[in-house]
Amino acid sequence: MMAENMEHLEELHTWIRNGDVQALLEMSRALHPADAAERLAVLRPEELGRYIELLGTAQALDIFEFVPFEIQKETLKYLPRTILVELMSLMSPDDRADLVEELDEKSQERLLSLLMQAERQDILKLITYPEGSAGAYMTTDYAFLRADGTIRSALDQLRFQALKKETIYYVYVVNQARKLIGFVSLRELIMAHPDMDIAAVMNKNVISVRVDEDIENVAKEMTHYDFLAIPVVDADDRLVGIITYDDVFDVMTEEATEDMYLLANLDTDEKISSPLPRSVKLRVPWLLINLCTALLAAFTVNFFSGTIARYVALASLMPIVAGIGGNAGTQSLTVVVRALALGEIKVKGNWKVLFKQIGVGFFSGLICGMVMAGIAYAWFGNVWLSLILWMAMTTNLILAGLFGAMVPITLRKLKLDPALGSSIFVTMATDVGGFSTFLGLSSLLLHYLVE
């Protein structure tokens, strides 16, 4: 596979160096744009710029939009002025705005100065929306109609609009003030009688989002209603754009990745390609926090050192109590973080969630504790040790359920990401709780253990 990839790369170098447009066209047409972009991503930025110049912006655009942002930014520096203007003019407004936003100030000014006034104003408007808002993710390329036209005229308008719009599966109906008053699907337009009015077939029950709404909430709504696109309106209910499912899917992927990183106590800025010093810099603060919580658990164990010295078997069993508690806490934590992320539970009125997780911990503790108590009795032949182990594991799994639910809910109430450092606090609670309960009960009943 590696040899095949090297062969393809050598071919690309040769075609670009020799200006073999026909070979480049054949390769581009034989592959899906995403697959072609994957091959082109290994080229140097100047080579990718030459590829776009040889192929032409219209042919190269579909592939270029799949190339990673970092490579796109570098490639722009090597494009001739005319090619750069054509490429940016053909890009969809949201992709174009995202790319411009990623550039440094000097490159932004250079690029914006080359564009037509309408395109420049559109970009400036899109990049001024707050990060994470619906406006920052929307595109202004949407199909719209007036309510007072006929189906026949609507189809004629859509044929004209389709070439320039990102999607026409949903067509939005606006009045003279451009306020959103309804929508109609392309299927309904095709099936309706040509002489019918648009107002007669449009759906007036429009679900839209505000331009300043959090994109996570938009993603939840689109998933809930199974929309391919959702309209975005301003404070006066004027239609200003649409958000398509591909953009929302990217958001959902980013959020899932972020939660995964935070649950593992990793900084979301770290990538597999990050330089070694940067990775160390991003990881060490979390490890130091974890070290502090581990020290607290160590102090707890040290507090009962006298008990452990008198009955050494406790040393071999206490990690089991803490370990099982940590796993149970992570289970509750994962379920609750996911539920919060998907909006399945609200910040208010979440006592049922807490009680359920405590209940799960209680019954799980009874079962696991009973199993471990039997193993301990077979191992050490001490019924009191088995009883202590059973009670300690049950108590610790109750704590695991409580903290696994309470920590992310508390973080959400504080307007923080519910996954942020949650595992550190839950592990601390189960370690300290497990050691305290097990060793504390052992200290109280020590005379039964060492008789």
PDB file of C-alpha atoms in Angstrom, residues 81 85 106-117 120:
ATOM      1  CA  ARG A  81      -4.129  36.877  -8.517  1.00  0.00           C
ATOM      2  CA  VAL A  85     -10.112  35.716  -7.240  1.00  0.00           C
ATOM      3  CA  LYS A 106      -2.260  40.836   6.441  1.00  0.00           C
ATOM      4  CA  SER A 107      -3.427  37.919   4.280  1.00  0.00           C
ATOM      5  CA  GLN A 108      -7.066  38.756   5.048  1.00  0.00           C
ATOM      6  CA  GLU A 109      -6.637  42.333   3.858  1.00  0.00           C
ATOM      7  CA  ARG A 110      -4.869  41.204   0.679  1.00  0.00           C
ATOM      8  CA  LEU A 111      -7.544  38.656  -0.147  1.00  0.00           C
ATOM      9  CA  LEU A 112     -10.538  40.869   0.657  1.00  0.00           C
ATOM     10  CA  SER A 113      -9.126  43.668  -1.490  1.00  0.00           C
ATOM     11  CA  LEU A 114      -9.241  41.355  -4.518  1.00  0.00           C
ATOM     12  CA  LEU A 115     -12.907  40.395  -4.162  1.00  0.00           C
ATOM     13  CA  MET A 116     -15.988  42.169  -5.410  1.00  0.00           C
ATOM     14  CA  GLN A 117     -17.752  44.408  -2.910  1.00  0.00           C
ATOM     15  CA  ARG A 120     -16.319  41.125   0.562  1.00  0.00           C
TER      16      ARG A 120
END
